[in-house]
Amino acid sequence: MQKAMLGLRGLVPKLNYWPVSSNGLCRSIKFAVDWGNANPSQAEAIGKRAQQLMESISMDRVYGYMFHLISEYAKLQDFKPVPPSSAQQVCEESLLCFADDRQKELLMKSAVAAVSPTPPCTLIKRPNPNYFTIWAEQKQKIIDNLKDKENRTNAAIT
């Protein structure tokens, strides 16, 4: 249950990535590298799962998610947005002329050639009202456990 629930949304520590603490960054990176060297098959599995997750995220899925996010946010608005008189319409060409080569490449990759013929994706409904709270707590618990192991290892070294 825990692994299945955690895998439903986003990156999960120790499943798709190894969390590195911003406090004591160098020690945290050293701990992660030492763990990876001591557990090469597990480290490789984490990397492969992260790669699979990233490969499964197409621009269609990103745009579908953005559509749902903006649609739900719009339902919370209690006013009708009106563009100011000073607003200017921006087209692809005007945006590209300000971008450097790398930005142009990324913008061209994410460009939409035509409106999608299929409707946006259907988001999975939460199994219960506390879904995101439980998910966040489980994710934090994994990170805290790793920090404890890291601190114990560092304490033993010093």
GROMACS .gro file of N, CA and C in nm:
model
  474
    1MET      N    1   0.083  -0.120   0.000
    1MET     CA    2   0.000   0.000   0.000
    1MET      C    3   0.087   0.125   0.000
    2GLN      N    4   0.185   0.130   0.091
    2GLN     CA    5   0.266   0.250   0.102
    2GLN      C    6   0.341   0.276  -0.029
    3LYS      N    7   0.406   0.175  -0.083
    3LYS     CA    8   0.482   0.192  -0.206
    3LYS      C    9   0.390   0.227  -0.322
    4ALA      N   10   0.276   0.162  -0.329
    4ALA     CA   11   0.181   0.190  -0.437
    4ALA      C   12   0.130   0.333  -0.426
    5MET      N   13   0.099   0.377  -0.307
    5MET     CA   14   0.046   0.512  -0.289
    5MET      C   15   0.152   0.614  -0.325
    6LEU      N   16   0.275   0.590  -0.279
    6LEU     CA   17   0.379   0.687  -0.305
    6LEU      C   18   0.412   0.697  -0.454
    7GLY      N   19   0.398   0.587  -0.526
    7GLY     CA   20   0.433   0.587  -0.666
    7GLY      C   21   0.331   0.653  -0.756
    8LEU      N   22   0.217   0.691  -0.703
    8LEU     CA   23   0.113   0.747  -0.787
    8LEU      C   24   0.144   0.887  -0.837
    9ARG      N   25   0.209   0.966  -0.761
    9ARG     CA   26   0.233   1.104  -0.800
    9ARG      C   27   0.376   1.146  -0.775
   10GLY      N   28   0.441   1.196  -0.879
   10GLY     CA   29   0.568   1.264  -0.867
   10GLY      C   30   0.685   1.178  -0.823
   11LEU      N   31   0.793   1.247  -0.797
   11LEU     CA   32   0.915   1.183  -0.752
   11LEU      C   33   0.906   1.142  -0.607
   12VAL      N   34   0.955   1.023  -0.577
   12VAL     CA   35   0.951   0.970  -0.442
   12VAL      C   36   1.094   0.938  -0.398
   13PRO      N   37   1.136   0.987  -0.281
   13PRO     CA   38   1.272   0.960  -0.236
   13PRO      C   39   1.296   0.810  -0.221
   14LYS      N   40   1.416   0.767  -0.257
   14LYS     CA   41   1.461   0.628  -0.255
   14LYS      C   42   1.389   0.542  -0.358
   15LEU      N   43   1.290   0.595  -0.426
   15LEU     CA   44   1.223   0.521  -0.531
   15LEU      C   45   1.265   0.577  -0.667
   16ASN      N   46   1.266   0.711  -0.679
   16ASN     CA   47   1.304   0.777  -0.804
   16ASN      C   48   1.427   0.866  -0.789
   17TYR      N   49   1.466   0.898  -0.668
   17TYR     CA   50   1.583   0.984  -0.647
   17TYR      C   51   1.635   0.964  -0.506
   18TRP      N   52   1.758   1.011  -0.483
   18TRP     CA   53   1.817   1.007  -0.350
   18TRP      C   54   1.818   1.150  -0.298
   19PRO      N   55   1.747   1.179  -0.190
   19PRO     CA   56   1.743   1.317  -0.140
   19PRO      C   57   1.877   1.359  -0.080
   20VAL      N   58   1.916   1.482  -0.109
   20VAL     CA   59   2.040   1.538  -0.056
   20VAL      C   60   2.002   1.661   0.025
   21SER      N   61   2.051   1.667   0.148
   21SER     CA   62   2.018   1.776   0.237
   21SER      C   63   2.094   1.903   0.199
   22SER      N   64   2.026   2.017   0.205
   22SER     CA   65   2.095   2.143   0.178
   22SER      C   66   2.179   2.186   0.298
   23ASN      N   67   2.151   2.131   0.415
   23ASN     CA   68   2.235   2.154   0.533
   23ASN      C   69   2.344   2.048   0.532
   24GLY      N   70   2.469   2.089   0.531
   24GLY     CA   71   2.578   1.994   0.523
   24GLY      C   72   2.579   1.926   0.387
   25LEU      N   73   2.568   2.005   0.282
   25LEU     CA   74   2.554   1.955   0.146
   25LEU      C   75   2.664   1.856   0.108
   26CYS      N   76   2.788   1.890   0.135
   26CYS     CA   77   2.899   1.803   0.096
   26CYS      C   78   2.891   1.669   0.169
   27ARG      N   79   2.863   1.671   0.299
   27ARG     CA   80   2.850   1.545   0.374
   27ARG      C   81   2.733   1.463   0.321
   28SER      N   82   2.625   1.530   0.286
   28SER     CA   83   2.507   1.460   0.235
   28SER      C   84   2.537   1.396   0.100
   29ILE      N   85   2.608   1.467   0.014
   29ILE     CA   86   2.646   1.411  -0.115
   29ILE      C   87   2.741   1.294  -0.096
   30LYS      N   88   2.837   1.308  -0.005
   30LYS     CA   89   2.931   1.199   0.022
   30LYS      C   90   2.857   1.075   0.073
   31PHE      N   91   2.760   1.095   0.161
   31PHE     CA   92   2.680   0.983   0.212
   31PHE      C   93   2.605   0.916   0.098
   32ALA      N   94   2.547   0.995   0.009
   32ALA     CA   95   2.473   0.939  -0.104
   32ALA      C   96   2.565   0.860  -0.196
   33VAL      N   97   2.683   0.914  -0.224
   33VAL     CA   98   2.779   0.845  -0.311
   33VAL      C   99   2.827   0.716  -0.244
   34ASP      N  100   2.859   0.724  -0.115
   34ASP     CA  101   2.903   0.604  -0.043
   34ASP      C  102   2.793   0.497  -0.043
   35TRP      N  103   2.669   0.539  -0.022
   35TRP     CA  104   2.558   0.444  -0.023
   35TRP      C  105   2.545   0.381  -0.162
   36GLY      N  106   2.553   0.465  -0.266
   36GLY     CA  107   2.543   0.414  -0.402
   36GLY      C  108   2.653   0.317  -0.436
   37ASN      N  109   2.775   0.346  -0.391
   37ASN     CA  110   2.888   0.255  -0.414
   37ASN      C  111   2.871   0.124  -0.338
   38ALA      N  112   2.811   0.131  -0.220
   38ALA     CA  113   2.790   0.010  -0.139
   38ALA      C  114   2.667  -0.069  -0.186
   39ASN      N  115   2.577  -0.004  -0.258
   39ASN     CA  116   2.452  -0.067  -0.304
   39ASN      C  117   2.430  -0.039  -0.452
   40PRO      N  118   2.520  -0.086  -0.538
   40PRO     CA  119   2.511  -0.047  -0.679
   40PRO      C  120   2.383  -0.094  -0.749
   41SER      N  121   2.334  -0.211  -0.717
   41SER     CA  122   2.212  -0.257  -0.786
   41SER      C  123   2.091  -0.174  -0.743
   42GLN      N  124   2.084  -0.137  -0.614
   42GLN     CA  125   1.973  -0.054  -0.568
   42GLN      C  126   1.983   0.087  -0.627
   43ALA      N  127   2.105   0.141  -0.633
   43ALA     CA  128   2.126   0.274  -0.691
   43ALA      C  129   2.087   0.274  -0.838
   44GLU      N  130   2.124   0.169  -0.909
   44GLU     CA  131   2.089   0.159  -1.050
   44GLU      C  132   1.937   0.150  -1.068
   45ALA      N  133   1.871   0.075  -0.979
   45ALA     CA  134   1.726   0.062  -0.986
   45ALA      C  135   1.658   0.198  -0.964
   46ILE      N  136   1.709   0.277  -0.870
   46ILE     CA  137   1.654   0.411  -0.847
   46ILE      C  138   1.668   0.494  -0.973
   47GLY      N  139   1.786   0.490  -1.033
   47GLY     CA  140   1.810   0.566  -1.156
   47GLY      C  141   1.720   0.523  -1.270
   48LYS      N  142   1.701   0.392  -1.284
   48LYS     CA  143   1.615   0.341  -1.392
   48LYS      C  144   1.469   0.382  -1.371
   49ARG      N  145   1.423   0.375  -1.245
   49ARG     CA  146   1.285   0.417  -1.219
   49ARG      C  147   1.267   0.566  -1.248
   50ALA      N  148   1.367   0.647  -1.213
   50ALA     CA  149   1.359   0.791  -1.242
   50ALA      C  150   1.356   0.814  -1.392
   51GLN      N  151   1.439   0.740  -1.464
   51GLN     CA  152   1.443   0.755  -1.609
   51GLN      C  153   1.309   0.713  -1.671
   52GLN      N  154   1.252   0.604  -1.624
   52GLN     CA  155   1.122   0.559  -1.674
   52GLN      C  156   1.014   0.664  -1.647
   53LEU      N  157   1.018   0.722  -1.528
   53LEU     CA  158   0.920   0.826  -1.494
   53LEU      C  159   0.934   0.944  -1.589
   54MET      N  160   1.057   0.988  -1.611
   54MET     CA  161   1.079   1.103  -1.698
   54MET      C  162   1.038   1.072  -1.842
   55GLU      N  163   1.063   0.951  -1.888
   55GLU     CA  164   1.024   0.913  -2.024
   55GLU      C  165   0.872   0.907  -2.039
   56SER      N  166   0.803   0.880  -1.929
   56SER     CA  167   0.656   0.870  -1.936
   56SER      C  168   0.588   1.006  -1.933
   57ILE      N  169   0.665   1.110  -1.906
   57ILE     CA  170   0.606   1.244  -1.897
   57ILE      C  171   0.619   1.313  -2.032
   58SER      N  172   0.515   1.303  -2.113
   58SER     CA  173   0.514   1.368  -2.244
   58SER      C  174   0.458   1.509  -2.229
   59MET      N  175   0.480   1.590  -2.331
   59MET     CA  176   0.425   1.726  -2.327
   59MET      C  177   0.272   1.722  -2.323
   60ASP      N  178   0.212   1.621  -2.385
   60ASP     CA  179   0.066   1.609  -2.377
   60ASP      C  180   0.021   1.593  -2.233
   61ARG      N  181   0.094   1.511  -2.157
   61ARG     CA  182   0.058   1.492  -2.016
   61ARG      C  183   0.082   1.619  -1.935
   62VAL      N  184   0.190   1.691  -1.966
   62VAL     CA  185   0.218   1.817  -1.898
   62VAL      C  186   0.108   1.918  -1.926
   63TYR      N  187   0.071   1.930  -2.054
   63TYR     CA  188  -0.035   2.025  -2.089
   63TYR      C  189  -0.170   1.983  -2.029
   64GLY      N  190  -0.197   1.851  -2.026
   64GLY     CA  191  -0.320   1.804  -1.963
   64GLY      C  192  -0.324   1.840  -1.816
   65TYR      N  193  -0.212   1.822  -1.747
   65TYR     CA  194  -0.204   1.858  -1.605
   65TYR      C  195  -0.223   2.008  -1.587
   66MET      N  196  -0.154   2.087  -1.672
   66MET     CA  197  -0.168   2.233  -1.662
   66MET      C  198  -0.312   2.275  -1.684
   67PHE      N  199  -0.380   2.212  -1.781
   67PHE     CA  200  -0.521   2.243  -1.807
   67PHE      C  201  -0.604   2.221  -1.681
   68HIS      N  202  -0.586   2.104  -1.617
   68HIS     CA  203  -0.663   2.074  -1.495
   68HIS      C  204  -0.629   2.172  -1.383
   69LEU      N  205  -0.501   2.202  -1.368
   69LEU     CA  206  -0.458   2.293  -1.263
   69LEU      C  207  -0.520   2.431  -1.280
   70ILE      N  208  -0.512   2.485  -1.401
   70ILE     CA  209  -0.567   2.617  -1.428
   70ILE      C  210  -0.720   2.616  -1.419
   71SER      N  211  -0.782   2.508  -1.467
   71SER     CA  212  -0.929   2.498  -1.460
   71SER      C  213  -0.978   2.496  -1.316
   72GLU      N  214  -0.910   2.418  -1.232
   72GLU     CA  215  -0.951   2.412  -1.091
   72GLU      C  216  -0.924   2.545  -1.021
   73TYR      N  217  -0.813   2.608  -1.052
   73TYR     CA  218  -0.782   2.738  -0.992
   73TYR      C  219  -0.885   2.842  -1.036
   74ALA      N  220  -0.925   2.837  -1.163
   74ALA     CA  221  -1.023   2.933  -1.215
   74ALA      C  222  -1.155   2.923  -1.140
   75LYS      N  223  -1.191   2.802  -1.095
   75LYS     CA  224  -1.316   2.784  -1.020
   75LYS      C  225  -1.313   2.857  -0.887
   76LEU      N  226  -1.193   2.884  -0.837
   76LEU     CA  227  -1.180   2.953  -0.708
   76LEU      C  228  -1.187   3.105  -0.721
   77GLN      N  229  -1.177   3.154  -0.843
   77GLN     CA  230  -1.178   3.299  -0.865
   77GLN      C  231  -1.319   3.355  -0.848
   78ASP      N  232  -1.328   3.471  -0.788
   78ASP     CA  233  -1.458   3.533  -0.772
   78ASP      C  234  -1.468   3.663  -0.852
   79PHE      N  235  -1.386   3.676  -0.956
   79PHE     CA  236  -1.390   3.791  -1.044
   79PHE      C  237  -1.366   3.744  -1.187
   80LYS      N  238  -1.399   3.830  -1.281
   80LYS     CA  239  -1.374   3.798  -1.422
   80LYS      C  240  -1.250   3.877  -1.464
   81PRO      N  241  -1.142   3.804  -1.501
   81PRO     CA  242  -1.020   3.876  -1.540
   81PRO      C  243  -1.039   3.952  -1.671
   82VAL      N  244  -0.984   4.072  -1.675
   82VAL     CA  245  -0.992   4.156  -1.794
   82VAL      C  246  -0.850   4.206  -1.822
   83PRO      N  247  -0.803   4.189  -1.946
   83PRO     CA  248  -0.668   4.238  -1.976
   83PRO      C  249  -0.662   4.389  -1.966
   84PRO      N  250  -0.553   4.442  -1.912
   84PRO     CA  251  -0.541   4.588  -1.904
   84PRO      C  252  -0.527   4.649  -2.044
   85SER      N  253  -0.555   4.776  -2.056
   85SER     CA  254  -0.549   4.843  -2.187
   85SER      C  255  -0.407   4.843  -2.243
   86SER      N  256  -0.307   4.831  -2.156
   86SER     CA  257  -0.168   4.832  -2.201
   86SER      C  258  -0.117   4.694  -2.244
   87ALA      N  259  -0.202   4.591  -2.234
   87ALA     CA  260  -0.160   4.454  -2.267
   87ALA      C  261  -0.130   4.443  -2.416
   88GLN      N  262  -0.028   4.364  -2.445
   88GLN     CA  263   0.009   4.340  -2.584
   88GLN      C  264   0.004   4.190  -2.611
   89GLN      N  265  -0.038   4.155  -2.731
   89GLN     CA  266  -0.041   4.014  -2.768
   89GLN      C  267   0.100   3.971  -2.806
   90VAL      N  268   0.140   3.853  -2.756
   90VAL     CA  269   0.272   3.801  -2.785
   90VAL      C  270   0.256   3.682  -2.876
   91CYS      N  271   0.332   3.679  -2.984
   91CYS     CA  272   0.328   3.565  -3.074
   91CYS      C  273   0.459   3.488  -3.064
   92GLU      N  274   0.461   3.370  -3.123
   92GLU     CA  275   0.578   3.283  -3.115
   92GLU      C  276   0.704   3.354  -3.163
   93GLU      N  277   0.695   3.426  -3.275
   93GLU     CA  278   0.812   3.491  -3.333
   93GLU      C  279   0.870   3.597  -3.238
   94SER      N  280   0.782   3.673  -3.174
   94SER     CA  281   0.832   3.779  -3.084
   94SER      C  282   0.896   3.719  -2.959
   95LEU      N  283   0.848   3.604  -2.917
   95LEU     CA  284   0.906   3.537  -2.801
   95LEU      C  285   1.042   3.479  -2.837
   96LEU      N  286   1.053   3.418  -2.953
   96LEU     CA  287   1.178   3.353  -2.994
   96LEU      C  288   1.291   3.453  -3.017
   97CYS      N  289   1.260   3.575  -3.057
   97CYS     CA  290   1.368   3.671  -3.086
   97CYS      C  291   1.441   3.715  -2.959
   98PHE      N  292   1.381   3.696  -2.843
   98PHE     CA  293   1.447   3.732  -2.717
   98PHE      C  294   1.519   3.614  -2.652
   99ALA      N  295   1.501   3.494  -2.707
   99ALA     CA  296   1.557   3.373  -2.646
   99ALA      C  297   1.696   3.344  -2.701
  100ASP      N  298   1.782   3.287  -2.613
  100ASP     CA  299   1.912   3.240  -2.662
  100ASP      C  300   1.892   3.105  -2.732
  101ASP      N  301   2.000   3.048  -2.786
  101ASP     CA  302   1.987   2.926  -2.866
  101ASP      C  303   1.925   2.811  -2.786
  102ARG      N  304   1.967   2.791  -2.663
  102ARG     CA  305   1.914   2.682  -2.580
  102ARG      C  306   1.766   2.704  -2.550
  103GLN      N  307   1.730   2.826  -2.516
  103GLN     CA  308   1.590   2.858  -2.489
  103GLN      C  309   1.504   2.838  -2.614
  104LYS      N  310   1.556   2.877  -2.730
  104LYS     CA  311   1.483   2.856  -2.856
  104LYS      C  312   1.457   2.708  -2.879
  105GLU      N  313   1.563   2.627  -2.855
  105GLU     CA  314   1.548   2.482  -2.874
  105GLU      C  315   1.439   2.427  -2.783
  106LEU      N  316   1.439   2.467  -2.656
  106LEU     CA  317   1.337   2.418  -2.561
  106LEU      C  318   1.198   2.469  -2.598
  107LEU      N  319   1.190   2.594  -2.639
  107LEU     CA  320   1.060   2.649  -2.679
  107LEU      C  321   1.005   2.577  -2.802
  108MET      N  322   1.092   2.546  -2.897
  108MET     CA  323   1.047   2.476  -3.017
  108MET      C  324   1.002   2.334  -2.984
  109LYS      N  325   1.071   2.268  -2.890
  109LYS     CA  326   1.032   2.132  -2.850
  109LYS      C  327   0.895   2.132  -2.782
  110SER      N  328   0.865   2.238  -2.708
  110SER     CA  329   0.739   2.240  -2.634
  110SER      C  330   0.626   2.308  -2.711
  111ALA      N  331   0.655   2.352  -2.831
  111ALA     CA  332   0.552   2.420  -2.911
  111ALA      C  333   0.442   2.322  -2.950
  112VAL      N  334   0.322   2.374  -2.958
  112VAL     CA  335   0.207   2.295  -2.999
  112VAL      C  336   0.173   2.332  -3.142
  113ALA      N  337   0.177   2.230  -3.230
  113ALA     CA  338   0.151   2.256  -3.372
  113ALA      C  339   0.001   2.274  -3.400
  114ALA      N  340  -0.081   2.203  -3.324
  114ALA     CA  341  -0.226   2.210  -3.346
  114ALA      C  342  -0.297   2.174  -3.216
  115VAL      N  343  -0.422   2.209  -3.210
  115VAL     CA  344  -0.503   2.173  -3.094
  115VAL      C  345  -0.516   2.021  -3.090
  116SER      N  346  -0.506   1.964  -2.974
  116SER     CA  347  -0.514   1.820  -2.959
  116SER      C  348  -0.652   1.768  -3.001
  117PRO      N  349  -0.656   1.658  -3.075
  117PRO     CA  350  -0.785   1.602  -3.115
  117PRO      C  351  -0.853   1.526  -3.001
  118THR      N  352  -0.780   1.499  -2.896
  118THR     CA  353  -0.836   1.424  -2.784
  118THR      C  354  -0.858   1.518  -2.666
  119PRO      N  355  -0.955   1.486  -2.581
  119PRO     CA  356  -0.978   1.571  -2.463
  119PRO      C  357  -0.862   1.556  -2.363
  120PRO      N  358  -0.851   1.648  -2.268
  120PRO     CA  359  -0.745   1.637  -2.169
  120PRO      C  360  -0.759   1.509  -2.087
  121CYS      N  361  -0.648   1.470  -2.026
  121CYS     CA  362  -0.648   1.349  -1.944
  121CYS      C  363  -0.747   1.361  -1.829
  122THR      N  364  -0.782   1.250  -1.772
  122THR     CA  365  -0.868   1.248  -1.654
  122THR      C  366  -0.780   1.224  -1.533
  123LEU      N  367  -0.784   1.316  -1.440
  123LEU     CA  368  -0.704   1.299  -1.320
  123LEU      C  369  -0.766   1.193  -1.231
  124ILE      N  370  -0.680   1.116  -1.167
  124ILE     CA  371  -0.726   1.014  -1.074
  124ILE      C  372  -0.784   1.083  -0.951
  125LYS      N  373  -0.901   1.043  -0.912
  125LYS     CA  374  -0.962   1.103  -0.793
  125LYS      C  375  -0.889   1.052  -0.668
  126ARG      N  376  -0.882   1.138  -0.571
  126ARG     CA  377  -0.817   1.099  -0.446
  126ARG      C  378  -0.897   0.988  -0.379
  127PRO      N  379  -0.827   0.883  -0.329
  127PRO     CA  380  -0.900   0.775  -0.263
  127PRO      C  381  -0.966   0.819  -0.132
  128ASN      N  382  -0.910   0.920  -0.068
  128ASN     CA  383  -0.972   0.972   0.053
  128ASN      C  384  -0.930   1.118   0.071
  129PRO      N  385  -0.997   1.193   0.155
  129PRO     CA  386  -0.968   1.335   0.170
  129PRO      C  387  -0.828   1.364   0.224
  130ASN      N  388  -0.766   1.268   0.290
  130ASN     CA  389  -0.634   1.290   0.348
  130ASN      C  390  -0.522   1.239   0.260
  131TYR      N  391  -0.553   1.206   0.134
  131TYR     CA  392  -0.455   1.145   0.044
  131TYR      C  393  -0.323   1.222   0.039
  132PHE      N  394  -0.330   1.353   0.010
  132PHE     CA  395  -0.207   1.430  -0.007
  132PHE      C  396  -0.134   1.450   0.125
  133THR      N  397  -0.206   1.460   0.233
  133THR     CA  398  -0.143   1.470   0.364
  133THR      C  399  -0.066   1.342   0.395
  134ILE      N  400  -0.129   1.229   0.373
  134ILE     CA  401  -0.064   1.100   0.397
  134ILE      C  402   0.057   1.085   0.307
  135TRP      N  403   0.040   1.119   0.178
  135TRP     CA  404   0.150   1.107   0.082
  135TRP      C  405   0.268   1.194   0.125
  136ALA      N  406   0.242   1.318   0.162
  136ALA     CA  407   0.349   1.410   0.204
  136ALA      C  408   0.417   1.361   0.331
  137GLU      N  409   0.339   1.309   0.425
  137GLU     CA  410   0.396   1.257   0.550
  137GLU      C  411   0.485   1.135   0.523
  138GLN      N  412   0.441   1.046   0.434
  138GLN     CA  413   0.521   0.929   0.401
  138GLN      C  414   0.651   0.969   0.332
  139LYS      N  415   0.641   1.064   0.243
  139LYS     CA  416   0.760   1.113   0.173
  139LYS      C  417   0.858   1.176   0.274
  140GLN      N  418   0.806   1.257   0.365
  140GLN     CA  419   0.892   1.321   0.466
  140GLN      C  420   0.953   1.218   0.558
  141LYS      N  421   0.880   1.113   0.592
  141LYS     CA  422   0.931   1.007   0.678
  141LYS      C  423   1.051   0.938   0.613
  142ILE      N  424   1.042   0.912   0.484
  142ILE     CA  425   1.154   0.850   0.412
  142ILE      C  426   1.277   0.941   0.418
  143ILE      N  427   1.255   1.070   0.390
  143ILE     CA  428   1.366   1.166   0.392
  143ILE      C  429   1.425   1.176   0.533
  144ASP      N  430   1.340   1.182   0.635
  144ASP     CA  431   1.389   1.190   0.773
  144ASP      C  432   1.469   1.066   0.812
  145ASN      N  433   1.423   0.948   0.770
  145ASN     CA  434   1.497   0.824   0.798
  145ASN      C  435   1.635   0.827   0.734
  146LEU      N  436   1.642   0.876   0.610
  146LEU     CA  437   1.772   0.886   0.544
  146LEU      C  438   1.862   0.987   0.613
  147LYS      N  439   1.805   1.100   0.658
  147LYS     CA  440   1.885   1.199   0.730
  147LYS      C  441   1.940   1.140   0.860
  148ASP      N  442   1.858   1.061   0.930
  148ASP     CA  443   1.904   0.997   1.053
  148ASP      C  444   2.021   0.903   1.025
  149LYS      N  445   2.009   0.821   0.918
  149LYS     CA  446   2.118   0.730   0.882
  149LYS      C  447   2.243   0.810   0.846
  150GLU      N  448   2.223   0.917   0.771
  150GLU     CA  449   2.336   1.002   0.732
  150GLU      C  450   2.403   1.063   0.854
  151ASN      N  451   2.324   1.114   0.948
  151ASN     CA  452   2.379   1.176   1.069
  151ASN      C  453   2.453   1.073   1.154
  152ARG      N  454   2.397   0.951   1.166
  152ARG     CA  455   2.464   0.846   1.244
  152ARG      C  456   2.597   0.807   1.178
  153THR      N  457   2.596   0.799   1.047
  153THR     CA  458   2.720   0.765   0.975
  153THR      C  459   2.824   0.874   0.993
  154ASN      N  460   2.783   1.000   0.980
  154ASN     CA  461   2.876   1.111   0.996
  154ASN      C  462   2.927   1.120   1.140
  155ALA      N  463   2.843   1.091   1.237
  155ALA     CA  464   2.883   1.094   1.378
  155ALA      C  465   2.987   0.984   1.406
  156ALA      N  466   2.971   0.869   1.341
  156ALA     CA  467   3.065   0.760   1.361
  156ALA      C  468   3.201   0.792   1.299
  157ILE      N  469   3.203   0.872   1.193
  157ILE     CA  470   3.328   0.907   1.124
  157ILE      C  471   3.405   1.010   1.203
  158THR      N  472   3.335   1.108   1.263
  158THR     CA  473   3.403   1.218   1.333
  158THR      C  474   3.434   1.184   1.475
   0.00000   0.00000   0.00000
